[in-house]
Amino acid sequence: MIRKTRLFTPGPTPLLPAAQFAMAAADIHHRTAEFRALYERVLGQLKTFVGTKNDVLLLASSGTGAMEAAVSNLTSPGDRVLVLTAGKFGERWEALAKAFGCAVDVVSAPYGETFAAEQIKAALKAETKAVFVQATESSTAVRHDVAGIAKLLKSAGSEALLVVDAITGLGTTKLDVDGWGVDVIIGGSQKAVMIPPGLAYLSLSDRAWKAAETSKNPRYYFDLRKERKNAQKGESSYTPAVALIAALGASLDWIAAQGGGDLAAGRDALVENAETCAAMTRAAVQALGLRLFGPGPYAAAATAVLPPEGVDSGVVVKELKSRFAAIVTNGQGDMKGKLFRIAHIGLFDYMDTIGILGALEQVAAVRLKLPGFAWGKAVAAAQQVYAERTGVQTAELVHA
Ligand SMILES: *Cc1c(COP(=O)(O)O)cnc(C)c1O
């Protein structure tokens, strides 16, 4: 049969056609009224998408650029910071904080798990200047409890800034940025907003801006003070990624349309969509006889699945690609060969989800010796979850 290439990866994610068209048409200079109108509109939309009253800044970089900007702008060499890590992206926080000379305390949880509140409480010091964490750890498909961590910092009377890498969290999990007291939140273009890689965005609370004013780190390209000053005039400090910004505007318009023209409602619908795709996938792989990686709490950004004992997860990745042109990801680093990940961030619908699970059954039938294998088990489990989550009365349909 012919094969259509489809990404099931936690970034880059499938592209939104409306955004692709907007990119192709974005033949404008950045020091013009036309661009300023676009930039101001998109920065305003991003505030709603992120869910904050604070300014959102856009950077021409991958997501890691905004992570680096958070570290370099909020800390000074020698500052004590706390990194919460349970995967490859948590480790990136640790490496970044060390690169900028912070005195780094680390709370870690095994891959596939999350932190205990007592661990965090015990590691928090009076002088802890910032706490760095992921909303969802894409390498293990685990969701961290950002609300709980924010609450814990408050109840401990900590002055530490809470910096959240929500690069795969935004658009896949509920985040009340201002309500919870998140000081910095970071997103990336190649995730839930369904456009190519190359843009990062972040917002800072008033407290975080104060820290940015007093940081002793040298800053140039990622000087957020300068970027904010320019953004308030509808400008970026350097040549912005004009085409990606046009794409982002189209994407945020599309997301708003999912909420009947209300962007916050559209974002919530996108989160609910990811949660449904993830719940369908979790039920399906377990019905097939596969196990999820770790005990959870599971993220809706992606689902991490263990291959059967004695099988390298690369076999599943390779078979899905060679038979069906479906691109899923292997484990990262030490997890390579031990798990595979199916993403649900952004533009995944019912058809995509049922399709990848049907394809997984095909692969299982020939390559995974699962006891009790029978056709349709995974797909049926996913269909049932879909029916339950979307309010279809299964029993009524069956017995009508
Ligand atoms: C994708 C991702 C990043 C950013 O990675 P880049 O390659 O720099 O865009 C950071 N954190 C998480 C959790 C991610 O999933």
Tab-separated table of C-alpha atoms and ligand atoms in Angstrom:
chain	number	residue	atom	x	y	z
A	1	MET	CA	0.000	0.000	0.000
A	2	ILE	CA	1.076	3.628	-0.334
A	3	ARG	CA	2.297	5.279	2.813
A	4	LYS	CA	1.731	8.829	3.988
A	5	THR	CA	4.389	10.135	6.331
A	6	ARG	CA	2.920	11.147	9.658
A	7	LEU	CA	4.743	12.492	12.694
A	8	PHE	CA	3.755	11.098	16.084
A	9	THR	CA	6.682	12.847	17.742
A	10	PRO	CA	6.704	15.194	20.759
A	11	GLY	CA	8.270	17.977	18.673
A	12	PRO	CA	8.420	18.760	15.882
A	13	THR	CA	4.733	17.971	15.639
A	14	PRO	CA	2.498	17.830	12.528
A	15	LEU	CA	2.116	21.237	10.881
A	16	LEU	CA	-1.194	23.077	10.711
A	17	PRO	CA	-1.999	23.714	7.002
A	18	ALA	CA	-3.334	27.239	7.710
A	19	ALA	CA	-0.018	28.075	9.387
A	20	GLN	CA	1.959	26.708	6.444
A	21	PHE	CA	0.023	28.928	4.062
A	22	ALA	CA	0.605	31.958	6.292
A	23	MET	CA	4.340	31.228	6.322
A	24	ALA	CA	4.534	30.976	2.576
A	25	ALA	CA	2.797	34.348	2.218
A	26	ALA	CA	4.908	36.194	4.830
A	27	ASP	CA	7.030	38.268	2.469
A	28	ILE	CA	7.290	41.358	4.654
A	29	HIS	CA	10.068	43.461	6.145
A	30	HIS	CA	10.248	43.581	9.912
A	31	ARG	CA	10.681	47.358	10.283
A	32	THR	CA	7.284	48.163	8.794
A	33	ALA	CA	3.852	48.978	10.141
A	34	GLU	CA	2.630	45.747	8.597
A	35	PHE	CA	5.024	43.671	10.681
A	36	ARG	CA	4.447	45.708	13.839
A	37	ALA	CA	0.712	45.041	13.563
A	38	LEU	CA	1.371	41.310	13.156
A	39	TYR	CA	3.858	41.213	16.032
A	40	GLU	CA	1.623	43.101	18.444
A	41	ARG	CA	-1.313	40.875	17.555
A	42	VAL	CA	0.649	37.646	18.019
A	43	LEU	CA	2.237	38.772	21.315
A	44	GLY	CA	-1.248	39.633	22.577
A	45	GLN	CA	-2.640	36.269	21.464
A	46	LEU	CA	0.259	34.479	23.170
A	47	LYS	CA	-0.664	36.090	26.503
A	48	THR	CA	-4.108	34.538	26.223
A	49	PHE	CA	-2.742	31.201	25.033
A	50	VAL	CA	-0.252	31.065	27.918
A	51	GLY	CA	-2.869	32.417	30.334
A	52	THR	CA	-0.982	35.324	31.872
A	53	LYS	CA	-1.348	39.067	32.267
A	54	ASN	CA	2.436	39.416	31.931
A	55	ASP	CA	4.159	40.294	28.669
A	56	VAL	CA	5.099	37.296	26.545
A	57	LEU	CA	8.345	37.586	24.602
A	58	LEU	CA	9.250	35.746	21.422
A	59	LEU	CA	12.799	34.642	20.676
A	60	ALA	CA	14.251	33.326	17.430
A	61	SER	CA	15.680	30.127	18.883
A	62	SER	CA	14.651	26.621	19.758
A	63	GLY	CA	13.038	26.086	23.147
A	64	THR	CA	16.387	25.664	24.850
A	65	GLY	CA	17.213	29.281	23.981
A	66	ALA	CA	14.378	30.468	26.221
A	67	MET	CA	15.513	28.053	28.949
A	68	GLU	CA	18.986	29.557	28.720
A	69	ALA	CA	17.520	33.083	28.741
A	70	ALA	CA	15.632	32.256	31.940
A	71	VAL	CA	18.811	31.101	33.644
A	72	SER	CA	21.048	33.906	32.363
A	73	ASN	CA	18.539	36.682	33.076
A	74	LEU	CA	17.285	35.600	36.503
A	75	THR	CA	20.394	34.310	38.223
A	76	SER	CA	23.906	35.520	39.001
A	77	PRO	CA	26.994	33.325	39.343
A	78	GLY	CA	27.043	31.739	42.792
A	79	ASP	CA	23.266	31.927	43.274
A	80	ARG	CA	21.763	28.858	44.877
A	81	VAL	CA	19.070	27.281	42.728
A	82	LEU	CA	17.061	24.079	42.900
A	83	VAL	CA	16.538	21.859	39.863
A	84	LEU	CA	13.818	19.200	39.911
A	85	THR	CA	14.753	16.546	37.416
A	86	ALA	CA	13.316	13.212	36.333
A	87	GLY	CA	14.424	12.980	32.709
A	88	LYS	CA	16.519	14.389	29.893
A	89	PHE	CA	14.904	17.844	29.977
A	90	GLY	CA	15.271	18.151	33.739
A	91	GLU	CA	18.938	17.331	33.250
A	92	ARG	CA	19.091	20.192	30.751
A	93	TRP	CA	18.044	22.619	33.518
A	94	GLU	CA	20.827	21.274	35.692
A	95	ALA	CA	23.437	21.620	32.933
A	96	LEU	CA	22.262	25.147	32.072
A	97	ALA	CA	22.296	26.340	35.689
A	98	LYS	CA	25.801	24.926	36.119
A	99	ALA	CA	26.959	26.528	32.860
A	100	PHE	CA	25.973	29.923	34.304
A	101	GLY	CA	27.797	29.284	37.571
A	102	CYS	CA	24.819	28.661	39.844
A	103	ALA	CA	25.253	26.596	42.992
A	104	VAL	CA	22.854	23.856	41.981
A	105	ASP	CA	20.855	21.676	44.352
A	106	VAL	CA	19.109	18.794	42.651
A	107	VAL	CA	16.016	16.837	43.569
A	108	SER	CA	15.703	13.880	41.280
A	109	ALA	CA	13.140	11.174	40.740
A	110	PRO	CA	13.763	8.012	38.721
A	111	TYR	CA	12.875	8.219	35.029
A	112	GLY	CA	9.159	7.546	34.660
A	113	GLU	CA	8.300	9.034	38.050
A	114	THR	CA	7.807	12.429	39.658
A	115	PHE	CA	9.021	14.085	42.862
A	116	ALA	CA	7.628	13.725	46.369
A	117	ALA	CA	6.678	16.985	48.073
A	118	GLU	CA	8.851	16.083	51.099
A	119	GLN	CA	11.909	15.766	48.845
A	120	ILE	CA	11.376	19.273	47.515
A	121	LYS	CA	10.679	20.703	50.955
A	122	ALA	CA	13.860	19.153	52.326
A	123	ALA	CA	16.000	20.517	49.481
A	124	LEU	CA	14.611	24.053	49.595
A	125	LYS	CA	16.913	26.507	51.366
A	126	ALA	CA	16.259	30.035	52.599
A	127	GLU	CA	18.667	31.353	49.976
A	128	THR	CA	17.227	29.311	47.068
A	129	LYS	CA	16.818	31.919	44.363
A	130	ALA	CA	14.946	29.870	41.756
A	131	VAL	CA	13.364	26.463	41.243
A	132	PHE	CA	13.496	24.958	37.748
A	133	VAL	CA	11.129	22.212	36.596
A	134	GLN	CA	9.277	20.832	33.566
A	135	ALA	CA	5.474	20.846	33.412
A	136	THR	CA	5.693	17.652	31.390
A	137	GLU	CA	8.950	15.716	30.991
A	138	SER	CA	8.808	14.778	27.323
A	139	SER	CA	11.542	12.148	27.593
A	140	THR	CA	9.512	9.992	30.005
A	141	ALA	CA	5.955	11.248	29.277
A	142	VAL	CA	5.442	12.142	32.935
A	143	ARG	CA	3.446	15.102	34.222
A	144	HIS	CA	4.889	17.051	37.153
A	145	ASP	CA	2.600	18.748	39.661
A	146	VAL	CA	3.318	22.421	38.946
A	147	ALA	CA	0.339	23.594	41.034
A	148	GLY	CA	1.538	21.512	43.973
A	149	ILE	CA	5.120	22.780	43.669
A	150	ALA	CA	3.931	26.404	43.511
A	151	LYS	CA	1.791	25.856	46.597
A	152	LEU	CA	4.640	24.198	48.429
A	153	LEU	CA	6.937	27.172	47.734
A	154	LYS	CA	4.304	29.558	49.075
A	155	SER	CA	3.563	27.537	52.215
A	156	ALA	CA	7.292	27.205	52.914
A	157	GLY	CA	7.559	31.005	52.718
A	158	SER	CA	10.140	30.639	49.948
A	159	GLU	CA	11.152	33.644	47.879
A	160	ALA	CA	12.408	31.383	45.085
A	161	LEU	CA	11.208	32.103	41.562
A	162	LEU	CA	9.358	29.189	39.978
A	163	VAL	CA	10.580	28.648	36.422
A	164	VAL	CA	8.583	26.148	34.375
A	165	ASP	CA	9.625	24.596	31.076
A	166	ALA	CA	6.147	24.072	29.671
A	167	ILE	CA	7.446	23.484	26.170
A	168	THR	CA	5.332	20.331	25.886
A	169	GLY	CA	3.037	21.300	28.768
A	170	LEU	CA	1.390	24.288	27.095
A	171	GLY	CA	-1.581	23.074	25.070
A	172	THR	CA	-1.548	19.613	26.656
A	173	THR	CA	-2.096	20.257	30.345
A	174	LYS	CA	-4.060	22.742	32.418
A	175	LEU	CA	-1.778	25.519	33.662
A	176	ASP	CA	-3.002	28.473	35.729
A	177	VAL	CA	0.193	30.490	35.384
A	178	ASP	CA	-0.766	33.631	37.310
A	179	GLY	CA	-3.217	31.927	39.660
A	180	TRP	CA	-0.646	29.392	40.837
A	181	GLY	CA	2.178	31.939	40.959
A	182	VAL	CA	4.418	30.566	38.217
A	183	ASP	CA	7.126	33.215	37.653
A	184	VAL	CA	8.462	32.109	34.292
A	185	ILE	CA	6.732	29.910	31.754
A	186	ILE	CA	8.376	28.760	28.551
A	187	GLY	CA	6.948	27.400	25.287
A	188	GLY	CA	8.293	26.389	21.901
A	189	SER	CA	6.935	26.666	18.362
A	190	GLN	CA	7.390	23.045	17.276
A	191	LYS	CA	5.024	21.671	19.913
A	192	ALA	CA	1.347	22.471	20.609
A	193	VAL	CA	1.177	25.496	18.306
A	194	MET	CA	1.766	23.207	15.313
A	195	ILE	CA	4.380	25.251	13.435
A	196	PRO	CA	8.010	24.442	12.567
A	197	PRO	CA	10.874	24.715	15.069
A	198	GLY	CA	12.646	28.054	15.476
A	199	LEU	CA	10.633	30.146	17.929
A	200	ALA	CA	10.603	30.091	21.709
A	201	TYR	CA	8.325	32.180	23.896
A	202	LEU	CA	8.309	33.007	27.569
A	203	SER	CA	6.720	35.303	30.113
A	204	LEU	CA	8.113	36.704	33.362
A	205	SER	CA	6.282	37.781	36.505
A	206	ASP	CA	7.035	41.147	38.152
A	207	ARG	CA	9.261	39.326	40.634
A	208	ALA	CA	11.156	37.677	37.808
A	209	TRP	CA	11.644	41.049	36.073
A	210	LYS	CA	13.135	42.419	39.288
A	211	ALA	CA	15.628	39.551	39.266
A	212	ALA	CA	16.412	40.279	35.607
A	213	GLU	CA	17.301	43.867	36.576
A	214	THR	CA	19.831	42.777	39.181
A	215	SER	CA	21.417	39.731	37.510
A	216	LYS	CA	25.174	40.049	37.075
A	217	ASN	CA	25.337	37.732	34.078
A	218	PRO	CA	26.489	39.224	30.789
A	219	ARG	CA	23.657	39.182	28.253
A	220	TYR	CA	23.413	40.217	24.660
A	221	TYR	CA	21.193	38.278	22.211
A	222	PHE	CA	19.032	36.933	25.029
A	223	ASP	CA	18.790	40.188	26.977
A	224	LEU	CA	15.153	39.996	27.989
A	225	ARG	CA	15.085	43.597	29.304
A	226	LYS	CA	15.957	44.871	25.860
A	227	GLU	CA	13.597	42.439	24.157
A	228	ARG	CA	10.700	43.597	26.317
A	229	LYS	CA	11.413	47.257	25.668
A	230	ASN	CA	11.365	46.606	21.930
A	231	ALA	CA	8.338	44.297	22.070
A	232	GLN	CA	6.330	47.072	23.717
A	233	LYS	CA	6.896	49.102	20.533
A	234	GLY	CA	5.944	46.197	18.278
A	235	GLU	CA	9.583	45.515	17.432
A	236	SER	CA	12.066	42.756	18.092
A	237	SER	CA	15.690	43.519	18.998
A	238	TYR	CA	17.089	41.711	15.957
A	239	THR	CA	15.620	40.335	12.742
A	240	PRO	CA	12.662	38.274	13.921
A	241	ALA	CA	11.634	34.943	12.403
A	242	VAL	CA	8.961	36.764	10.378
A	243	ALA	CA	7.536	33.719	8.597
A	244	LEU	CA	7.265	31.718	11.815
A	245	ILE	CA	5.544	34.623	13.538
A	246	ALA	CA	3.006	34.799	10.702
A	247	ALA	CA	2.509	31.040	11.060
A	248	LEU	CA	2.046	31.410	14.799
A	249	GLY	CA	-0.637	34.064	14.271
A	250	ALA	CA	-2.530	31.756	11.918
A	251	SER	CA	-2.167	28.884	14.352
A	252	LEU	CA	-3.467	30.907	17.293
A	253	ASP	CA	-6.407	32.034	15.118
A	254	TRP	CA	-7.134	28.368	14.379
A	255	ILE	CA	-6.926	27.470	18.061
A	256	ALA	CA	-9.326	30.343	18.855
A	257	ALA	CA	-11.728	28.944	16.257
A	258	GLN	CA	-11.732	25.646	18.155
A	259	GLY	CA	-13.193	27.636	21.051
A	260	GLY	CA	-15.796	29.408	18.929
A	261	GLY	CA	-13.534	32.461	18.557
A	262	ASP	CA	-12.371	32.482	22.197
A	263	LEU	CA	-8.643	31.702	22.326
A	264	ALA	CA	-8.606	30.621	25.979
A	265	ALA	CA	-11.519	28.259	25.293
A	266	GLY	CA	-9.743	27.006	22.159
A	267	ARG	CA	-6.601	26.321	24.165
A	268	ASP	CA	-8.654	24.402	26.711
A	269	ALA	CA	-10.174	22.389	23.842
A	270	LEU	CA	-6.659	21.624	22.588
A	271	VAL	CA	-5.686	20.424	26.069
A	272	GLU	CA	-8.816	18.272	26.257
A	273	ASN	CA	-8.027	16.889	22.791
A	274	ALA	CA	-4.536	15.838	23.882
A	275	GLU	CA	-5.919	14.343	27.096
A	276	THR	CA	-8.400	12.267	25.065
A	277	CYS	CA	-5.763	11.080	22.557
A	278	ALA	CA	-3.491	10.140	25.486
A	279	ALA	CA	-6.246	8.309	27.388
A	280	MET	CA	-7.205	6.392	24.221
A	281	THR	CA	-3.553	5.428	23.692
A	282	ARG	CA	-2.938	4.337	27.280
A	283	ALA	CA	-6.032	2.120	27.256
A	284	ALA	CA	-5.123	0.675	23.855
A	285	VAL	CA	-1.517	-0.307	24.540
A	286	GLN	CA	-2.509	-1.923	27.820
A	287	ALA	CA	-5.361	-3.824	26.163
A	288	LEU	CA	-2.793	-5.108	23.690
A	289	GLY	CA	-0.715	-6.446	26.579
A	290	LEU	CA	1.977	-3.763	26.633
A	291	ARG	CA	2.922	-1.803	29.725
A	292	LEU	CA	3.256	1.942	30.203
A	293	PHE	CA	6.649	3.295	31.264
A	294	GLY	CA	6.596	4.094	34.969
A	295	PRO	CA	3.726	4.566	37.379
A	296	GLY	CA	2.798	8.079	36.187
A	297	PRO	CA	1.271	10.609	36.636
A	298	TYR	CA	1.100	10.359	32.852
A	299	ALA	CA	1.379	13.406	30.627
A	300	ALA	CA	-1.032	14.024	27.768
A	301	ALA	CA	1.873	15.347	25.697
A	302	ALA	CA	3.010	11.828	24.859
A	303	THR	CA	2.664	8.241	25.971
A	304	ALA	CA	5.783	6.205	26.748
A	305	VAL	CA	5.341	2.468	26.210
A	306	LEU	CA	7.575	-0.448	27.173
A	307	PRO	CA	8.224	-3.084	24.514
A	308	PRO	CA	7.691	-6.713	25.544
A	309	GLU	CA	10.531	-8.287	27.528
A	310	GLY	CA	13.527	-9.070	25.326
A	311	VAL	CA	12.420	-6.784	22.473
A	312	ASP	CA	14.289	-3.562	21.676
A	313	SER	CA	11.868	-0.626	21.390
A	314	GLY	CA	13.761	0.346	18.240
A	315	VAL	CA	12.032	-2.602	16.539
A	316	VAL	CA	8.626	-0.963	17.061
A	317	VAL	CA	9.948	2.439	15.959
A	318	LYS	CA	11.486	0.921	12.820
A	319	GLU	CA	8.495	-1.240	11.906
A	320	LEU	CA	6.036	1.632	12.259
A	321	LYS	CA	8.248	3.735	10.022
A	322	SER	CA	9.036	1.143	7.362
A	323	ARG	CA	5.526	-0.332	7.089
A	324	PHE	CA	3.381	2.735	7.695
A	325	ALA	CA	5.665	5.820	7.515
A	326	ALA	CA	4.499	6.590	11.052
A	327	ILE	CA	7.255	8.336	12.977
A	328	VAL	CA	7.273	7.591	16.689
A	329	THR	CA	10.278	8.238	18.927
A	330	ASN	CA	12.571	5.879	20.725
A	331	GLY	CA	13.689	6.550	24.304
A	332	GLN	CA	16.318	9.274	24.723
A	333	GLY	CA	19.768	8.619	26.209
A	334	ASP	CA	19.751	5.664	28.603
A	335	MET	CA	16.121	4.962	27.702
A	336	LYS	CA	17.006	4.202	24.062
A	337	GLY	CA	15.812	0.709	23.209
A	338	LYS	CA	13.748	0.559	26.395
A	339	LEU	CA	10.639	2.517	25.464
A	340	PHE	CA	8.900	4.166	22.542
A	341	ARG	CA	6.822	7.335	22.632
A	342	ILE	CA	3.637	8.272	20.779
A	343	ALA	CA	2.883	12.011	20.937
A	344	HIS	CA	-0.487	13.748	21.273
A	345	ILE	CA	0.629	17.410	21.202
A	346	GLY	CA	-1.208	19.698	18.823
A	347	LEU	CA	-2.754	18.451	15.602
A	348	PHE	CA	-3.694	14.860	16.448
A	349	ASP	CA	-7.285	13.816	16.038
A	350	TYR	CA	-9.389	10.680	16.411
A	351	MET	CA	-8.338	9.349	13.002
A	352	ASP	CA	-4.623	9.785	13.747
A	353	THR	CA	-4.968	8.130	17.121
A	354	ILE	CA	-6.988	5.154	15.907
A	355	GLY	CA	-4.627	4.902	12.928
A	356	ILE	CA	-1.415	4.673	14.932
A	357	LEU	CA	-3.008	2.184	17.336
A	358	GLY	CA	-4.231	0.043	14.436
A	359	ALA	CA	-0.727	0.164	12.961
A	360	LEU	CA	0.714	-0.806	16.323
A	361	GLU	CA	-1.538	-3.887	16.282
A	362	GLN	CA	-0.160	-4.800	12.850
A	363	VAL	CA	3.383	-4.513	14.189
A	364	ALA	CA	2.477	-6.455	17.324
A	365	ALA	CA	0.954	-9.261	15.245
A	366	VAL	CA	4.194	-9.921	13.366
A	367	ARG	CA	6.982	-8.729	15.656
A	368	LEU	CA	5.825	-8.773	19.292
A	369	LYS	CA	4.893	-12.117	20.757
A	370	LEU	CA	2.170	-10.884	23.051
A	371	PRO	CA	0.233	-13.573	24.914
A	372	GLY	CA	-3.453	-13.563	24.003
A	373	PHE	CA	-2.964	-11.305	20.985
A	374	ALA	CA	-6.188	-10.740	19.056
A	375	TRP	CA	-7.001	-8.254	16.335
A	376	GLY	CA	-8.845	-5.163	17.395
A	377	LYS	CA	-8.133	-5.216	21.116
A	378	ALA	CA	-6.165	-1.956	21.101
A	379	VAL	CA	-8.500	-0.167	18.726
A	380	ALA	CA	-11.595	-1.302	20.636
A	381	ALA	CA	-10.177	-0.066	23.938
A	382	ALA	CA	-9.402	3.314	22.364
A	383	GLN	CA	-12.878	3.544	20.821
A	384	GLN	CA	-14.459	2.877	24.185
A	385	VAL	CA	-12.384	5.600	25.880
A	386	TYR	CA	-13.303	8.021	23.105
A	387	ALA	CA	-16.990	7.231	23.522
A	388	GLU	CA	-16.819	7.672	27.284
A	389	ARG	CA	-14.813	10.891	27.192
A	390	THR	CA	-16.901	12.550	24.520
A	391	GLY	CA	-20.178	11.630	26.168
A	392	VAL	CA	-21.460	9.109	23.646
A	393	GLN	CA	-23.739	6.703	25.495
A	394	THR	CA	-22.210	3.422	24.380
A	395	ALA	CA	-24.792	1.198	26.052
A	396	GLU	CA	-27.652	3.092	24.430
A	397	LEU	CA	-26.050	2.754	21.017
A	398	VAL	CA	-25.381	-0.923	21.411
A	399	HIS	CA	-28.813	-1.783	22.708
A	400	ALA	CA	-30.886	0.557	20.548
B	1	LIG	C1	11.233	20.028	22.998
B	1	LIG	C2	11.500	20.341	24.413
B	1	LIG	C3	12.431	21.337	24.785
B	1	LIG	C4	13.163	22.218	23.818
B	1	LIG	O1	13.985	21.597	23.001
B	1	LIG	P1	14.571	22.379	21.744
B	1	LIG	O2	15.159	21.264	20.957
B	1	LIG	O3	15.577	23.330	22.241
B	1	LIG	O4	13.424	23.075	21.084
B	1	LIG	C5	12.592	21.610	26.125
B	1	LIG	N1	11.899	20.973	27.069
B	1	LIG	C6	11.004	20.027	26.755
B	1	LIG	C7	10.248	19.382	27.867
B	1	LIG	C8	10.784	19.683	25.431
B	1	LIG	O5	9.895	18.723	25.116
